[in-house]
């Protein structure tokens, strides 16, 4: 009898892969449309990167000695700062879905948490790759001259995309945790601060001694060093593997965390 | 029409920590009918709907919806139901048509069908002109209609409507009623919750009055009105009588009692025979009752007598 019940349960709760893929596809379309129409978010994620870059290059750049033209040094940092911040907006959009009632409709339609979150993350990745392209564009205009081959470019874009996806999925978990979209948006600032104590804007060895270990070993630094290496030909060392390891670890951890949180939130 | 009930719930229980929300709710809804859960805020209406719609697991009891167990066969239940919650579950930044098409795709309709179905629903819910406008520009009534339309992209066997008219102005409410009434002919079973007696009366075949997580009365609107009568008899007891012993003897028949005023209220249809019999039964020695008064009960009185709370005037918060 108990075997029968168990069997029955398994049969009726198994996820059909084509349906999950289709749902994820619909969700990506939805999230892209929503973020395209959310003017505030759109302006922030497009304007902020460009303004920040101009700020660093023209306002601070003259005072910072990095051994290369500052614009060349700083572009990977700005790219990462903005990608991180843009990705962190996923927390707000996930939280909005979780608190405004649409989650009940999706759940009663048997749309899994994975499809919903994948939609948000994929939309975030596309959105931020577009704004990264914009940063590159402006950087070229103000004198950024990388000496990277096609393969280097490909690797750089792939790493950037991996970083964005990892941070987006982590943000999605934060969105599940937050009680309101406003609370979730606060998370963006945390992510935005992470690149400052790293090699993004100034070389780590110019920082106070006590912060250097953190700056050297936090996830942003290897990602930046790798981007810089790929685009400018500086030595990468083991930063490449470290960067990938960090991103994959954050991504895997976030996927597990978010599935647990989703189950807790929707119990 | 299937031979089994569309909804069958047996002794559903749910608590949040110390707070008991459902204390054993049982109900049976025949297929193709409209069933109303009537009750004040906090009565357990939304919790009941969320459990039946598989969004919440009950602590105890069991239920079948469209013939499937709500826990063990959750996915099968979800394929047979639609839910329209208290808050419009649609995207404000998408147009009405886009929202409907999205729901259609999520329900697995193909491209051509999605378009056709969305257009038909816009037509049916009088939203053709607004179809290409963003939902953010809609009025409250339009949102509710779109929200309901979104539940019907693929016609469900069981439709849950959680407070479909709460917060709407009277005109929008009437429009919503009209829409719900047209659904009934299509064979769908509807379970709706409401705080408004009139709404339950207008729309439903049967009503369960929910209060404090229990069903306190159940029946057709006519039966309920009859059992509650439309008159009530207020008895003032003599000062040497203990009102609580009299009330205890009458049990469930007491609508309200107020020991400080030595007042006990009973339902009656107002017929002389009934009143005479009541008085004789309660007071065979003709010493217990000092005074009596007969007054006609309004709909609100009926509600008050059932739930012990006044009917909510309007707006509700989530329960």
Coordinates of C-alpha atoms in Angstrom, one line a residue:
Chain A
X1 CA 0.0 0.0 0.0
X2 CA 2.7 2.5 1.0
X3 CA 4.7 1.4 -2.0
X4 CA 1.7 2.2 -4.2
X5 CA 1.3 5.6 -2.7
X6 CA 4.9 6.4 -3.0
X7 CA 4.9 5.3 -6.6
X8 CA 1.9 7.4 -7.3
X9 CA 3.5 10.5 -5.8
X10 CA 6.7 10.1 -7.8
X11 CA 4.9 9.7 -11.0
X12 CA 2.8 12.8 -10.5
X13 CA 5.5 15.1 -9.2
X14 CA 8.1 14.4 -11.8
X15 CA 9.0 17.5 -13.8
X16 CA 8.6 17.2 -17.6
X17 CA 11.8 18.6 -19.1
X18 CA 10.2 20.0 -22.3
X19 CA 7.6 21.9 -20.2
X20 CA 10.3 23.2 -17.8
X21 CA 12.4 24.4 -20.8
X22 CA 9.3 26.0 -22.5
X23 CA 8.4 27.7 -19.2
X24 CA 11.9 29.0 -18.7
X25 CA 11.8 30.4 -22.3
X26 CA 8.6 32.2 -21.6
X27 CA 10.0 33.6 -18.4
X28 CA 13.1 34.9 -20.1
X29 CA 10.9 36.7 -22.6
X30 CA 8.8 38.1 -19.8
X31 CA 11.8 39.3 -17.7
X32 CA 13.5 40.9 -20.8
X33 CA 10.3 42.7 -21.7
X34 CA 9.8 43.9 -18.1
X35 CA 13.3 45.1 -17.7
X36 CA 13.2 46.9 -21.0
X37 CA 10.1 48.7 -19.9
X38 CA 11.2 49.5 -16.4
X39 CA 12.7 52.9 -17.3
X40 CA 14.4 53.5 -13.9
X41 CA 16.2 50.2 -13.9
X42 CA 17.1 50.6 -17.6
X43 CA 18.5 54.1 -17.1
X44 CA 20.5 53.0 -14.0
X45 CA 22.0 50.0 -15.6
X46 CA 23.0 51.9 -18.8
X47 CA 23.9 55.3 -17.4
X48 CA 25.6 54.3 -14.3
X49 CA 28.5 52.3 -15.9
X50 CA 29.3 55.1 -18.3
X51 CA 29.2 57.8 -15.7
X52 CA 31.3 55.8 -13.3
X53 CA 33.9 55.2 -16.0
X54 CA 34.1 58.9 -16.9
X55 CA 34.3 59.7 -13.2
X56 CA 37.2 57.4 -12.6
X57 CA 39.1 58.2 -15.8
X58 CA 38.9 62.0 -15.8
X59 CA 38.3 62.9 -12.1
X60 CA 40.5 60.3 -10.3
X61 CA 42.6 59.0 -13.1
X62 CA 45.2 61.8 -13.1
X63 CA 46.1 61.1 -9.4
X64 CA 46.3 57.3 -9.7
X65 CA 49.6 55.8 -10.9
X66 CA 49.2 52.3 -12.3
X67 CA 52.1 52.1 -14.7
X68 CA 49.7 52.2 -17.7
X69 CA 47.2 54.7 -19.1
X70 CA 44.6 54.8 -16.4
X71 CA 41.7 54.2 -18.8
X72 CA 43.3 51.0 -19.8
X73 CA 43.8 49.9 -16.3
X74 CA 40.3 50.8 -15.1
X75 CA 38.0 49.5 -17.8
X76 CA 38.0 45.9 -16.5
X77 CA 37.2 47.2 -13.0
X78 CA 34.3 49.4 -14.2
X79 CA 33.0 46.6 -16.3
X80 CA 32.9 44.3 -13.3
X81 CA 31.5 47.0 -11.0
X82 CA 28.7 47.6 -13.4
X83 CA 28.0 44.0 -14.2
X84 CA 27.9 43.2 -10.5
X85 CA 25.5 46.0 -9.8
X86 CA 23.3 45.3 -12.8
X87 CA 23.2 41.6 -11.8
X88 CA 22.3 42.5 -8.3
X89 CA 19.1 44.1 -9.6
X90 CA 17.9 40.5 -10.1
X91 CA 17.3 40.5 -6.3
X92 CA 14.7 43.3 -6.7
X93 CA 12.9 41.7 -9.6
X94 CA 12.7 38.3 -8.0
X95 CA 11.5 39.8 -4.7
X96 CA 8.8 41.7 -6.6
X97 CA 7.5 38.5 -8.1
X98 CA 7.6 36.8 -4.7
X99 CA 5.6 39.5 -2.9
X100 CA 3.0 40.7 -5.4
X101 CA 0.9 37.6 -5.9
X102 CA 2.0 36.5 -9.3
X103 CA 4.1 33.7 -7.7
X104 CA 0.8 32.1 -6.5
X105 CA -0.5 32.1 -10.0
X106 CA 2.7 30.7 -11.4
X107 CA 2.8 28.0 -8.8
X108 CA -0.8 27.0 -9.3
X109 CA 0.0 26.7 -13.0
X110 CA 2.8 24.3 -12.0
X111 CA 5.7 26.5 -13.1
X112 CA 8.7 25.5 -11.0
X113 CA 10.9 27.8 -9.1
X114 CA 13.8 26.8 -11.4
X115 CA 12.1 28.1 -14.5
X116 CA 11.1 31.3 -12.9
X117 CA 14.6 32.0 -11.5
X118 CA 16.3 30.9 -14.7
X119 CA 14.1 33.5 -16.5
X120 CA 15.3 36.3 -14.2
X121 CA 18.9 35.2 -14.4
X122 CA 19.0 34.8 -18.2
X123 CA 17.3 38.2 -18.6
X124 CA 19.8 39.8 -16.3
X125 CA 22.7 38.2 -18.2
X126 CA 21.5 39.5 -21.5
X127 CA 20.8 43.0 -20.1
X128 CA 24.2 43.3 -18.5
X129 CA 26.1 42.0 -21.5
X130 CA 24.4 44.8 -23.5
X131 CA 25.4 47.4 -21.0
X132 CA 28.9 45.9 -20.9
X133 CA 29.1 46.4 -24.7
X134 CA 28.1 50.0 -24.1
X135 CA 30.9 50.4 -21.6
X136 CA 33.4 49.0 -24.1
X137 CA 32.1 51.4 -26.7
X138 CA 32.5 54.4 -24.6
X139 CA 35.9 53.2 -23.4
X140 CA 37.1 53.0 -27.0
X141 CA 36.0 56.6 -27.5
X142 CA 38.0 57.8 -24.6
X143 CA 41.2 56.0 -25.5
X144 CA 40.9 52.4 -24.3
X145 CA 43.1 50.3 -26.6
X146 CA 43.2 46.6 -25.8
X147 CA 45.6 44.4 -27.6
X148 CA 43.6 41.2 -27.6
X149 CA 43.1 38.6 -30.3
X150 CA 39.8 37.0 -31.2
X151 CA 40.3 34.1 -28.8
X152 CA 41.2 36.5 -25.9
X153 CA 38.1 38.5 -26.6
X154 CA 36.0 35.4 -26.6
X155 CA 37.5 34.2 -23.3
X156 CA 37.0 37.6 -21.8
X157 CA 33.3 37.8 -22.8
X158 CA 32.8 34.3 -21.6
X159 CA 34.3 35.0 -18.2
X160 CA 32.3 38.2 -17.9
X161 CA 29.1 36.3 -18.7
X162 CA 30.0 33.6 -16.2
X163 CA 30.5 36.2 -13.5
X164 CA 27.3 38.0 -14.4
X165 CA 25.3 34.7 -14.3
X166 CA 26.9 33.8 -10.9
X167 CA 26.1 37.1 -9.3
X168 CA 22.6 37.1 -10.9
X169 CA 21.8 33.8 -9.4
X170 CA 23.2 34.8 -6.0
X171 CA 21.1 37.9 -6.2
X172 CA 18.1 35.8 -7.0
X173 CA 18.6 33.9 -3.8
X174 CA 18.8 37.3 -2.0
X175 CA 15.5 38.2 -3.7
X176 CA 14.0 35.1 -2.2
X177 CA 15.3 35.9 1.2
X178 CA 14.2 39.6 1.2
X179 CA 10.8 40.5 2.7
X180 CA 10.2 43.3 0.2
X181 CA 11.6 44.5 -3.1
X182 CA 13.0 47.6 -1.3
X183 CA 15.0 45.5 1.1
X184 CA 16.2 43.4 -1.8
X185 CA 17.5 46.5 -3.6
X186 CA 19.8 47.3 -0.7
X187 CA 21.7 44.3 -1.6
X188 CA 22.9 46.0 -4.8
X189 CA 25.0 48.4 -2.8
X190 CA 26.8 45.6 -1.1
X191 CA 27.7 44.1 -4.4
X192 CA 28.7 47.5 -5.7
X193 CA 31.2 48.0 -2.9
X194 CA 32.9 44.6 -3.4
X195 CA 35.1 45.8 -6.3
X196 CA 36.5 48.8 -4.4
X197 CA 38.8 46.7 -2.1
X198 CA 40.2 44.8 -5.0
X199 CA 42.6 45.5 -7.8
X200 CA 39.7 47.1 -9.8
X201 CA 40.6 50.7 -9.4
X202 CA 43.9 50.9 -7.7
X203 CA 46.7 48.3 -7.4
X204 CA 46.3 46.3 -4.2
X205 CA 49.9 47.0 -3.0
X206 CA 48.9 50.7 -2.5
X207 CA 46.2 49.8 0.0
X208 CA 46.7 49.6 3.9
X209 CA 48.4 46.4 4.9
X210 CA 45.4 44.9 6.8
X211 CA 43.1 45.1 3.9
X212 CA 45.5 43.6 1.4
X213 CA 44.9 40.0 2.2
X214 CA 41.1 40.5 1.7
X215 CA 41.6 42.5 -1.5
X216 CA 43.9 39.8 -2.9
X217 CA 41.7 36.8 -2.0
X218 CA 38.2 38.1 -2.6
X219 CA 36.4 36.8 -5.8
X220 CA 36.5 40.1 -7.7
X221 CA 40.3 40.3 -7.9
X222 CA 41.0 37.2 -9.9
X223 CA 38.2 38.0 -12.3
X224 CA 39.6 41.4 -12.9
X225 CA 43.2 40.2 -13.2
X226 CA 42.1 37.6 -15.7
X227 CA 40.1 40.2 -17.8
X228 CA 43.0 42.5 -17.7
X229 CA 45.3 39.7 -18.8
X230 CA 43.1 38.7 -21.6
X231 CA 42.5 42.2 -22.9
X232 CA 45.9 43.8 -22.3
X233 CA 48.3 40.9 -22.3
X234 CA 49.4 41.3 -18.6
X235 CA 50.4 38.1 -16.9
X236 CA 47.4 36.1 -15.7
X237 CA 49.1 33.4 -13.6
X238 CA 46.7 31.3 -11.7
X239 CA 44.0 34.0 -11.7
X240 CA 42.2 32.4 -14.6
X241 CA 41.5 29.2 -12.8
X242 CA 40.8 31.0 -9.5
X243 CA 38.3 33.3 -11.3
X244 CA 36.5 30.3 -12.9
X245 CA 36.5 28.4 -9.6
X246 CA 35.0 31.4 -7.7
X247 CA 32.3 31.9 -10.3
X248 CA 31.4 28.3 -10.5
X249 CA 31.4 28.0 -6.7
X250 CA 29.1 31.0 -6.3
X251 CA 26.8 29.8 -9.0
X252 CA 26.6 26.2 -7.7
X253 CA 26.1 27.5 -4.1
X254 CA 23.4 30.0 -5.2
X255 CA 21.5 27.4 -7.2
X256 CA 21.4 25.1 -4.2
X257 CA 20.6 28.0 -1.8
X258 CA 17.8 29.4 -4.1
X259 CA 16.1 26.0 -4.4
X260 CA 16.1 25.6 -0.6
X261 CA 14.9 29.2 -0.1
X262 CA 12.2 28.8 -2.8
X263 CA 10.8 25.7 -1.1
X264 CA 10.9 27.5 2.3
X265 CA 9.2 30.7 0.9
X266 CA 6.4 28.7 -0.8
X267 CA 5.7 26.1 1.8
Chain B
X1 CA -20.0 15.6 -15.8
X2 CA -17.8 13.4 -13.6
X3 CA -19.6 11.4 -10.9
X4 CA -17.4 12.5 -8.1
X5 CA -17.4 16.0 -6.3
X6 CA -15.3 18.7 -7.9
X7 CA -14.0 19.5 -4.5
X8 CA -14.1 17.3 -1.4
X9 CA -12.4 18.5 1.7
X10 CA -12.4 16.5 5.0
X11 CA -11.3 18.1 8.2
X12 CA -8.7 20.4 6.9
X13 CA -6.5 21.8 9.6
X14 CA -3.7 24.5 9.6
X15 CA -1.9 26.5 12.2
X16 CA 0.9 29.0 12.0
X17 CA 2.8 28.4 15.2
X18 CA 0.4 29.1 18.0
X19 CA -2.2 30.6 15.7
X20 CA -4.9 28.1 14.7
X21 CA -6.2 29.2 11.3
X22 CA -8.3 26.2 10.2
X23 CA -9.8 24.1 12.9
X24 CA -11.2 21.3 10.7
X25 CA -12.9 22.5 7.6
X26 CA -15.0 20.0 5.5
X27 CA -16.9 20.8 2.4
X28 CA -18.2 19.1 -0.7
X29 CA -18.7 21.0 -4.0
X30 CA -20.7 19.2 -6.7
X31 CA -19.3 19.7 -10.3
X32 CA -20.6 22.6 -12.3
X33 CA -21.8 24.6 -9.3
X34 CA -20.7 27.8 -7.6
X35 CA -19.8 27.5 -4.0
X36 CA -19.1 30.5 -1.7
X37 CA -17.0 30.6 1.4
X38 CA -18.4 33.5 3.3
X39 CA -16.8 35.0 6.4
X40 CA -15.0 37.9 7.9
X41 CA -11.3 38.7 7.7
X42 CA -9.2 36.0 9.5
X43 CA -12.0 33.4 9.2
X44 CA -9.7 31.1 7.2
X45 CA -11.2 31.6 3.7
X46 CA -7.9 32.4 1.9
X47 CA -6.1 29.6 3.8
X48 CA -8.7 27.1 2.7
X49 CA -8.4 28.3 -0.9
X50 CA -4.6 28.2 -0.8
X51 CA -4.7 24.6 0.6
X52 CA -7.1 23.5 -2.1
X53 CA -5.1 25.2 -4.8
X54 CA -2.0 23.2 -3.6
X55 CA -0.1 26.4 -2.6
X56 CA -0.2 25.4 1.1
X57 CA 0.1 22.0 2.7
X58 CA -2.6 21.2 5.4
X59 CA -1.4 20.1 8.8
X60 CA -4.2 17.6 8.9
X61 CA -7.2 16.4 6.9
X62 CA -7.3 15.6 3.3
X63 CA -8.9 16.9 0.1
X64 CA -9.5 15.9 -3.5
X65 CA -9.9 18.5 -6.2
X66 CA -11.1 17.4 -9.6
X67 CA -10.7 13.8 -8.3
X68 CA -7.0 14.2 -7.3
X69 CA -5.4 14.3 -3.9
X70 CA -4.1 17.8 -3.2
X71 CA -0.9 16.6 -1.6
X72 CA 0.1 13.4 -3.3
X73 CA -1.2 14.3 -6.8
X74 CA -0.4 18.0 -6.7
X75 CA 0.6 18.2 -10.3
X76 CA -2.6 16.6 -11.5
X77 CA -4.6 19.1 -9.4
X78 CA -2.6 22.0 -10.8
X79 CA -3.5 20.9 -14.3
X80 CA -7.2 21.0 -13.5
X81 CA -7.4 24.3 -11.6
X82 CA -7.0 28.0 -12.0
X83 CA -6.6 30.5 -9.2
X84 CA -7.5 34.2 -9.2
X85 CA -6.1 35.6 -5.9
X86 CA -6.8 38.7 -4.0
X87 CA -4.1 40.6 -5.7
X88 CA -4.1 41.0 -9.4
X89 CA -1.4 38.5 -10.5
X90 CA -0.5 40.2 -13.8
X91 CA 2.4 42.3 -14.9
X92 CA 1.8 46.0 -14.9
X93 CA 4.5 46.6 -17.4
X94 CA 3.0 44.2 -20.0
X95 CA -0.2 45.0 -21.9
X96 CA -3.3 43.0 -21.3
X97 CA -2.9 41.0 -24.5
X98 CA 0.8 40.3 -23.6
X99 CA -0.2 39.0 -20.2
X100 CA -2.9 36.7 -21.7
X101 CA -0.5 35.4 -24.3
X102 CA 2.2 34.7 -21.7
X103 CA -0.3 32.7 -19.7
X104 CA -1.3 30.8 -22.8
X105 CA 2.3 29.9 -23.6
X106 CA 2.8 28.8 -20.0
X107 CA -0.2 26.6 -20.4
X108 CA 1.3 25.0 -23.5
X109 CA -0.8 26.5 -26.2
X110 CA 0.8 26.8 -29.6
X111 CA 1.6 30.2 -31.2
X112 CA -1.6 30.5 -33.2
X113 CA -3.9 29.3 -30.5
X114 CA -2.3 31.7 -28.0
X115 CA -3.2 34.7 -30.2
X116 CA -6.7 33.4 -30.9
X117 CA -7.4 32.6 -27.3
X118 CA -6.1 36.0 -26.0
X119 CA -8.2 37.9 -28.5
X120 CA -11.3 35.9 -27.6
X121 CA -10.8 36.6 -23.9
X122 CA -10.3 40.3 -24.4
X123 CA -13.5 40.3 -26.3
X124 CA -15.4 38.2 -23.7
X125 CA -14.2 40.5 -20.8
X126 CA -14.8 43.7 -22.6
X127 CA -11.1 44.6 -22.8
X128 CA -10.6 44.8 -26.5
X129 CA -9.9 48.6 -26.5
X130 CA -7.5 48.2 -23.6
X131 CA -5.8 45.1 -24.9
X132 CA -2.8 46.9 -26.2
X133 CA -2.4 49.2 -23.3
X134 CA -0.1 48.4 -20.3
X135 CA -1.9 47.0 -17.3
X136 CA -0.5 49.9 -15.2
X137 CA -3.0 52.2 -16.9
X138 CA -6.0 50.0 -16.1
X139 CA -8.7 50.7 -13.5
X140 CA -9.2 48.3 -10.6
X141 CA -12.2 46.7 -12.2
X142 CA -10.3 46.2 -15.5
X143 CA -7.4 44.6 -13.7
X144 CA -9.7 42.1 -11.9
X145 CA -11.4 41.2 -15.2
X146 CA -8.0 40.7 -16.9
X147 CA -6.8 38.7 -13.9
X148 CA -9.9 36.5 -14.2
X149 CA -9.4 36.2 -18.0
X150 CA -5.8 35.1 -17.3
X151 CA -7.2 32.2 -15.2
X152 CA -9.4 31.1 -18.1
X153 CA -6.8 30.9 -20.9
X154 CA -7.2 27.1 -20.8
X155 CA -10.6 26.6 -19.2
X156 CA -10.0 24.9 -15.9
X157 CA -12.3 22.3 -14.3
X158 CA -12.2 24.1 -11.0
X159 CA -11.7 27.8 -10.6
X160 CA -10.8 29.5 -7.3
X161 CA -11.8 33.1 -6.9
X162 CA -10.4 34.6 -3.8
X163 CA -12.4 37.7 -2.9
X164 CA -13.0 38.7 -6.5
X165 CA -14.7 42.0 -5.8
X166 CA -13.0 43.2 -2.6
X167 CA -11.9 46.8 -3.1
X168 CA -14.0 47.4 -6.2
X169 CA -16.5 50.2 -6.6
X170 CA -20.2 49.1 -6.9
X171 CA -20.3 49.4 -10.7
X172 CA -17.2 47.3 -11.2
X173 CA -18.6 44.8 -8.7
X174 CA -21.7 44.4 -10.7
X175 CA -19.7 43.9 -13.9
X176 CA -17.6 41.3 -12.1
X177 CA -20.7 39.5 -11.0
X178 CA -22.0 39.4 -14.5
X179 CA -18.8 37.9 -15.7
X180 CA -18.8 35.2 -13.0
X181 CA -22.4 34.3 -13.8
X182 CA -21.5 33.7 -17.5
X183 CA -18.8 31.2 -16.4
X184 CA -21.3 29.0 -14.7
X185 CA -23.0 28.0 -17.8
X186 CA -19.7 26.7 -19.3
X187 CA -19.5 23.8 -16.8
X188 CA -16.6 25.0 -14.7
X189 CA -16.9 24.6 -10.9
X190 CA -16.3 27.8 -9.0
X191 CA -15.2 28.2 -5.4
X192 CA -15.2 31.8 -4.4
X193 CA -14.6 33.5 -1.1
X194 CA -16.3 36.7 -0.1
X195 CA -17.0 38.9 2.9
X196 CA -20.2 40.1 1.3
X197 CA -23.4 38.2 2.0
X198 CA -25.1 39.7 -1.0
X199 CA -22.3 38.5 -3.3
X200 CA -22.6 34.9 -2.0
X201 CA -26.3 35.2 -2.3
X202 CA -26.1 36.5 -5.9
X203 CA -23.5 34.1 -7.3
X204 CA -23.5 30.8 -5.5
X205 CA -25.5 27.6 -5.4
X206 CA -24.3 26.8 -1.9
X207 CA -22.7 28.8 0.8
X208 CA -20.5 27.8 3.7
X209 CA -20.1 30.4 6.5
X210 CA -16.6 30.3 7.8
X211 CA -15.7 31.7 11.1
X212 CA -12.6 31.2 13.3
X213 CA -11.4 28.4 11.0
X214 CA -14.7 26.4 11.2
X215 CA -17.7 26.1 9.0
X216 CA -20.5 27.5 11.2
X217 CA -23.3 27.1 8.7
X218 CA -23.8 25.5 5.3
X219 CA -26.5 25.3 2.7
X220 CA -28.2 26.9 -0.2
X221 CA -28.7 30.6 0.1
X222 CA -32.4 30.0 0.6
X223 CA -31.8 27.3 3.2
X224 CA -29.5 29.5 5.1
X225 CA -31.9 32.4 5.1
X226 CA -34.7 30.1 6.3
X227 CA -32.6 28.5 9.0
X228 CA -31.6 31.9 10.2
X229 CA -35.1 33.1 9.7
X230 CA -35.5 36.7 9.0
X231 CA -36.8 37.6 12.4
X232 CA -35.1 37.4 15.7
X233 CA -36.6 37.1 19.2
X234 CA -34.9 38.9 21.9
X235 CA -35.7 37.6 25.4
X236 CA -35.0 39.5 28.5
X237 CA -34.7 37.0 31.4
X238 CA -35.9 37.7 35.0
X239 CA -33.3 38.9 37.4
X240 CA -33.4 35.7 39.5
X241 CA -32.6 33.5 36.5
X242 CA -29.1 32.6 35.4
X243 CA -28.9 33.4 31.7
X244 CA -26.0 31.0 31.1
X245 CA -28.0 28.0 32.2
X246 CA -30.8 28.9 29.9
X247 CA -28.3 29.6 27.1
X248 CA -26.6 26.2 27.7
X249 CA -30.0 24.4 27.5
X250 CA -30.7 26.0 24.2
X251 CA -27.3 25.3 22.8
X252 CA -26.8 26.1 19.1
X253 CA -30.1 27.8 18.8
X254 CA -28.9 30.9 20.6
X255 CA -27.8 33.5 18.1
X256 CA -26.4 35.8 20.6
X257 CA -26.4 36.1 24.4
X258 CA -25.5 39.0 26.6
X259 CA -25.4 38.0 30.2
X260 CA -25.0 41.5 31.6
X261 CA -28.2 42.6 30.0
X262 CA -29.8 39.1 30.7
X263 CA -30.5 39.0 27.0
X264 CA -30.8 35.9 24.7
X265 CA -31.6 36.1 21.0
X266 CA -33.1 33.3 19.0
X267 CA -34.0 33.0 15.3
X268 CA -37.6 32.7 14.3
X269 CA -39.7 33.0 11.2
X270 CA -42.0 35.4 13.1
X271 CA -45.0 33.0 13.1
X272 CA -47.1 33.2 16.2
X273 CA -47.1 29.5 16.7
X274 CA -43.3 29.3 16.6
X275 CA -42.9 32.1 19.0
X276 CA -45.5 30.7 21.4
X277 CA -43.8 27.3 21.3
X278 CA -40.4 28.8 21.9
X279 CA -41.6 30.8 24.9
X280 CA -43.4 27.7 26.3
X281 CA -40.3 25.6 25.9
X282 CA -38.0 28.0 27.5
X283 CA -40.3 29.2 30.2
X284 CA -42.9 26.5 31.1
X285 CA -43.5 28.0 34.5
X286 CA -43.9 31.5 33.1
X287 CA -41.4 33.0 35.5
X288 CA -38.2 32.9 33.5
X289 CA -38.9 35.5 30.8
X290 CA -39.6 39.0 31.8
X291 CA -40.0 40.7 28.4
X292 CA -39.6 39.8 24.7
X293 CA -39.1 41.7 21.5
X294 CA -39.4 40.7 17.9
X295 CA -37.4 42.4 15.3
X296 CA -36.7 41.8 11.7
X297 CA -33.1 40.9 10.9
X298 CA -31.3 42.6 8.1
X299 CA -28.8 40.7 6.0
X300 CA -26.1 42.1 8.2
X301 CA -27.9 40.7 11.3
X302 CA -27.9 37.3 9.7
X303 CA -24.2 37.6 9.1
X304 CA -23.6 38.9 12.5
X305 CA -25.6 36.1 14.1
X306 CA -23.6 33.6 12.1
X307 CA -20.1 34.8 12.7
X308 CA -20.4 37.0 15.8
X309 CA -18.7 39.8 13.7
X310 CA -20.2 42.6 11.7
X311 CA -19.9 42.2 8.0
X312 CA -16.9 44.0 6.7
X313 CA -18.0 47.3 5.1
X314 CA -15.4 47.2 2.3
X315 CA -11.6 46.8 1.8
X316 CA -9.9 43.8 3.3
X317 CA -6.4 42.9 4.0
X318 CA -4.8 39.6 3.2
X319 CA -5.9 36.8 5.6

